Amino acid sequence: QKEVEQNSGPLSVPEGAIASLNCTYSDRGSQSFFWYRQYSGKSPELIMSIYSNGDKEDGRFTAQLNKASQYVSLLIRDSQPSDSATYLCAVLLLYNNNDMRFGAGTRLTVKP
Amino acid sequence: DAGVIQSPRHEVTEMGQEVTLRCKPISGHDYLFWYRQTMMRGLELLIYFNNNVPIDDSGMPEDRFSAKMPNASFSTLKIQPSEPRDSAVYFCASSSGQGAGELFFGEGSRLTVL
């Protein structure tokens, strides 16, 4: 089992819709979770971090964490064409607090 | 402030040649990471340093790969000899100890081994 798993997509949503991206992880003791956005041909950039169960909102982005289910999600409200990118879920491993593992990423396309 | 700087941005070489990728982390960051990204395997951690000391190199695929960090402002990733399966984008990232998880990535070095 991979340490961090995501549906590779592609996920296509119309402009203005909610995009929902999901991620599961295997290290039950992990405490720190992140979402990175990567535009085509560019490097990943951090957009959200979450450490506690529940929801964390930042503008149009909401990260959700359920440690019991080992599940992290990212919701993008009012999706814009500029949100079209690959979204990478990342987890800091419990046993090594600087070892960041990434999922394969979900490619999102927002159609005008 | 300058971000993480990597060079070269693109490298095309022939199988068997030595490849050296370079990275300058953000000033003040004490962690430096080397990642490799391919379509098949995604973003893989190769090695990371803390205060110039290699902490975990378990992701380095083979003895053909080596990494050094002679000082706080410079790191290299070397592949010798290179093989076609090494073709990938290699990212360097840095972070501060206080911001674990917030990695700042360079623009990457795209390596093609023919």
Short mmCIF file of C-alpha atoms in Angstrom, two decimals:
data_model
loop_
_atom_site.label_atom_id
_atom_site.label_comp_id
_atom_site.label_asym_id
_atom_site.label_seq_id
_atom_site.Cartn_x
_atom_site.Cartn_y
_atom_site.Cartn_z
CA GLN A 1 0.00 0.00 0.00
CA LYS A 2 1.31 3.40 -0.93
CA GLU A 3 1.82 5.83 1.90
CA VAL A 4 -0.39 8.48 0.30
CA GLU A 5 -3.04 7.64 -2.28
CA GLN A 6 -5.07 9.91 -4.52
CA ASN A 7 -7.30 9.39 -7.51
CA SER A 8 -5.21 10.51 -10.45
CA GLY A 9 -8.20 11.90 -12.26
CA PRO A 10 -8.56 13.74 -14.42
CA LEU A 11 -11.33 15.54 -12.62
CA SER A 12 -13.32 17.97 -14.71
CA VAL A 13 -15.78 20.48 -13.27
CA PRO A 14 -17.59 23.46 -14.79
CA GLU A 15 -16.66 26.96 -13.77
CA GLY A 16 -18.41 27.96 -10.55
CA ALA A 17 -18.86 24.39 -9.32
CA ILE A 18 -17.32 22.76 -6.28
CA ALA A 19 -14.29 20.57 -6.92
CA SER A 20 -13.68 17.80 -4.41
CA LEU A 21 -10.27 16.17 -4.15
CA ASN A 22 -9.61 13.19 -1.91
CA CYS A 23 -6.61 11.53 -0.31
CA THR A 24 -5.98 8.60 2.02
CA TYR A 25 -2.80 7.81 3.95
CA SER A 26 -1.41 4.70 5.58
CA ASP A 27 0.64 6.02 8.53
CA ARG A 28 -2.00 6.13 11.27
CA GLY A 29 0.17 8.28 13.52
CA SER A 30 0.70 11.10 11.02
CA GLN A 31 -0.25 14.50 12.38
CA SER A 32 0.47 16.96 9.59
CA PHE A 33 -1.23 17.14 6.22
CA PHE A 34 -0.82 19.45 3.27
CA TRP A 35 -2.21 20.27 -0.13
CA TYR A 36 0.13 21.50 -2.82
CA ARG A 37 -0.90 22.85 -6.21
CA GLN A 38 1.26 22.26 -9.28
CA TYR A 39 0.59 24.00 -12.55
CA SER A 40 1.78 22.23 -15.67
CA GLY A 41 5.53 22.62 -16.09
CA LYS A 42 5.89 24.38 -12.75
CA SER A 43 6.92 23.41 -9.24
CA PRO A 44 4.54 22.52 -6.40
CA GLU A 45 3.37 25.31 -4.10
CA LEU A 46 1.70 24.96 -0.72
CA ILE A 47 -1.93 26.07 -0.59
CA MET A 48 -3.30 24.49 2.61
CA SER A 49 -2.12 22.77 5.75
CA ILE A 50 -4.26 20.99 8.33
CA TYR A 51 -3.34 19.35 11.62
CA SER A 52 -6.61 18.74 13.51
CA ASN A 53 -9.72 16.78 12.72
CA GLY A 54 -12.43 18.83 11.07
CA ASP A 55 -12.49 21.59 8.50
CA LYS A 56 -10.10 24.44 7.81
CA GLU A 57 -11.18 27.20 5.47
CA ASP A 58 -9.04 29.66 3.55
CA GLY A 59 -10.91 31.70 0.99
CA ARG A 60 -12.42 29.39 -1.59
CA PHE A 61 -10.43 26.43 -0.25
CA THR A 62 -11.51 24.09 2.55
CA ALA A 63 -9.35 21.25 3.82
CA GLN A 64 -11.02 18.44 5.72
CA LEU A 65 -9.28 15.90 7.92
CA ASN A 66 -10.59 12.68 9.45
CA LYS A 67 -7.77 10.90 11.27
CA ALA A 68 -9.94 7.93 12.27
CA SER A 69 -10.59 7.21 8.60
CA GLN A 70 -7.10 8.35 7.55
CA TYR A 71 -8.69 10.64 5.04
CA VAL A 72 -7.93 14.17 3.86
CA SER A 73 -9.87 16.17 1.32
CA LEU A 74 -9.73 19.54 -0.39
CA LEU A 75 -12.81 21.39 -1.55
CA ILE A 76 -12.55 24.27 -3.99
CA ARG A 77 -15.68 26.39 -4.10
CA ASP A 78 -16.62 28.56 -7.07
CA SER A 79 -13.99 26.85 -9.19
CA GLN A 80 -12.20 29.03 -11.71
CA PRO A 81 -10.30 28.07 -14.87
CA SER A 82 -7.19 29.32 -13.08
CA ASP A 83 -7.65 26.49 -10.57
CA SER A 84 -6.85 23.98 -13.32
CA ALA A 85 -3.74 22.22 -12.06
CA THR A 86 -2.57 19.03 -10.38
CA TYR A 87 -3.25 18.91 -6.66
CA LEU A 88 -0.82 16.94 -4.52
CA CYS A 89 -1.72 15.60 -1.10
CA ALA A 90 1.27 15.40 1.26
CA VAL A 91 1.75 13.83 4.66
CA LEU A 92 4.54 14.22 7.19
CA LEU A 93 5.42 10.77 8.48
CA LEU A 94 5.14 10.28 12.24
CA TYR A 95 8.45 8.55 12.72
CA ASN A 96 10.38 11.21 10.83
CA ASN A 97 8.94 14.64 11.19
CA ASN A 98 10.68 16.04 8.15
CA ASP A 99 9.98 13.20 5.77
CA MET A 100 7.20 14.50 3.53
CA ARG A 101 5.49 11.96 1.30
CA PHE A 102 3.38 13.01 -1.65
CA GLY A 103 0.48 11.37 -3.40
CA ALA A 104 0.55 10.98 -7.16
CA GLY A 105 -1.69 14.00 -7.55
CA THR A 106 -5.14 14.64 -9.01
CA ARG A 107 -5.35 16.63 -12.21
CA LEU A 108 -8.20 19.13 -12.09
CA THR A 109 -9.63 20.89 -15.12
CA VAL A 110 -12.15 23.69 -14.66
CA LYS A 111 -14.06 24.33 -17.86
CA PRO A 112 -15.33 27.84 -18.63
CA ASP B 1 13.84 37.40 -1.50
CA ALA B 2 15.13 34.91 -4.00
CA GLY B 3 13.50 31.51 -3.85
CA VAL B 4 15.20 28.17 -4.23
CA ILE B 5 17.49 28.31 -7.24
CA GLN B 6 18.26 25.26 -9.31
CA SER B 7 20.52 24.72 -12.27
CA PRO B 8 20.50 23.66 -14.98
CA ARG B 9 16.83 24.01 -15.88
CA HIS B 10 17.21 21.50 -18.67
CA GLU B 11 19.85 18.88 -19.28
CA VAL B 12 20.06 16.43 -22.16
CA THR B 13 22.83 13.90 -21.97
CA GLU B 14 23.77 10.50 -23.24
CA MET B 15 23.66 7.29 -21.29
CA GLY B 16 26.81 6.77 -19.28
CA GLN B 17 27.59 10.44 -18.81
CA GLU B 18 27.88 12.12 -15.44
CA VAL B 19 25.14 14.58 -14.50
CA THR B 20 25.40 17.18 -11.75
CA LEU B 21 22.37 19.13 -10.59
CA ARG B 22 22.78 22.15 -8.34
CA CYS B 23 20.64 23.85 -5.75
CA LYS B 24 20.81 27.01 -3.67
CA PRO B 25 18.23 26.94 -0.85
CA ILE B 26 16.48 29.95 0.62
CA SER B 27 18.79 31.78 2.99
CA GLY B 28 18.11 30.78 6.59
CA HIS B 29 16.40 27.51 5.77
CA ASP B 30 18.07 24.61 7.55
CA TYR B 31 16.41 21.75 5.68
CA LEU B 32 17.09 20.85 2.07
CA PHE B 33 15.31 18.14 0.12
CA TRP B 34 15.89 16.51 -3.24
CA TYR B 35 12.80 15.07 -4.97
CA ARG B 36 12.36 13.34 -8.31
CA GLN B 37 9.12 13.54 -10.28
CA THR B 38 7.99 11.22 -13.07
CA MET B 39 4.60 10.45 -14.53
CA MET B 40 4.82 6.86 -13.37
CA ARG B 41 6.05 7.35 -9.80
CA GLY B 42 4.99 10.88 -8.95
CA LEU B 43 7.07 12.95 -6.54
CA GLU B 44 9.62 10.82 -4.69
CA LEU B 45 11.87 11.95 -1.86
CA LEU B 46 15.47 11.04 -2.63
CA ILE B 47 17.40 12.55 0.27
CA TYR B 48 17.21 15.38 2.75
CA PHE B 49 19.71 17.37 4.77
CA ASN B 50 19.47 19.20 8.07
CA ASN B 51 22.13 21.80 8.76
CA ASN B 52 24.16 20.40 5.84
CA VAL B 53 24.13 16.86 7.24
CA PRO B 54 22.39 14.08 5.28
CA ILE B 55 19.60 12.73 7.48
CA ASP B 56 17.81 10.21 5.32
CA ASP B 57 19.05 8.93 1.97
CA SER B 58 16.86 5.84 1.86
CA GLY B 59 15.13 7.18 -1.24
CA MET B 60 18.29 7.34 -3.31
CA PRO B 61 17.64 4.67 -5.91
CA GLU B 62 21.12 3.32 -6.45
CA ASP B 63 24.79 3.87 -5.77
CA ARG B 64 24.90 5.80 -9.01
CA PHE B 65 23.21 8.63 -7.15
CA SER B 66 25.02 10.80 -4.63
CA ALA B 67 24.24 14.10 -2.96
CA LYS B 68 26.34 16.57 -1.04
CA MET B 69 25.79 19.78 0.85
CA PRO B 70 29.18 21.35 1.51
CA ASN B 71 27.67 24.49 3.04
CA ALA B 72 24.35 26.04 3.96
CA SER B 73 23.87 27.68 0.58
CA PHE B 74 24.71 24.92 -1.87
CA SER B 75 23.87 21.32 -2.64
CA THR B 76 24.52 18.97 -5.53
CA LEU B 77 22.88 15.81 -6.76
CA LYS B 78 25.13 13.71 -8.96
CA ILE B 79 24.28 10.76 -11.17
CA GLN B 80 27.18 8.72 -12.46
CA PRO B 81 26.76 6.95 -14.81
CA SER B 82 23.38 8.18 -16.01
CA GLU B 83 20.79 5.87 -17.55
CA PRO B 84 17.65 6.55 -19.61
CA ARG B 85 15.43 5.57 -16.65
CA ASP B 86 16.90 8.49 -14.71
CA SER B 87 15.01 10.87 -17.00
CA ALA B 88 12.76 12.95 -14.77
CA VAL B 89 12.30 16.38 -13.26
CA TYR B 90 14.48 16.79 -10.18
CA PHE B 91 13.26 19.28 -7.62
CA CYS B 92 15.18 20.81 -4.79
CA ALA B 93 13.16 22.22 -1.88
CA SER B 94 14.03 23.92 1.37
CA SER B 95 12.25 24.62 4.61
CA SER B 96 12.90 26.01 8.05
CA GLY B 97 12.73 23.83 11.12
CA GLN B 98 9.89 25.98 12.39
CA GLY B 99 7.80 25.40 9.32
CA ALA B 100 7.90 21.65 8.93
CA GLY B 101 5.76 20.73 6.00
CA GLU B 102 5.99 24.03 4.20
CA LEU B 103 8.42 23.22 1.47
CA PHE B 104 9.59 25.86 -0.97
CA PHE B 105 10.45 24.26 -4.27
CA GLY B 106 12.85 25.35 -6.93
CA GLU B 107 11.74 25.40 -10.55
CA GLY B 108 13.23 21.97 -11.13
CA SER B 109 15.84 20.50 -13.43
CA ARG B 110 14.43 18.48 -16.30
CA LEU B 111 16.85 15.68 -17.13
CA THR B 112 16.69 13.65 -20.32
CA VAL B 113 19.11 10.77 -20.71
CA LEU B 114 19.26 9.41 -24.25
#
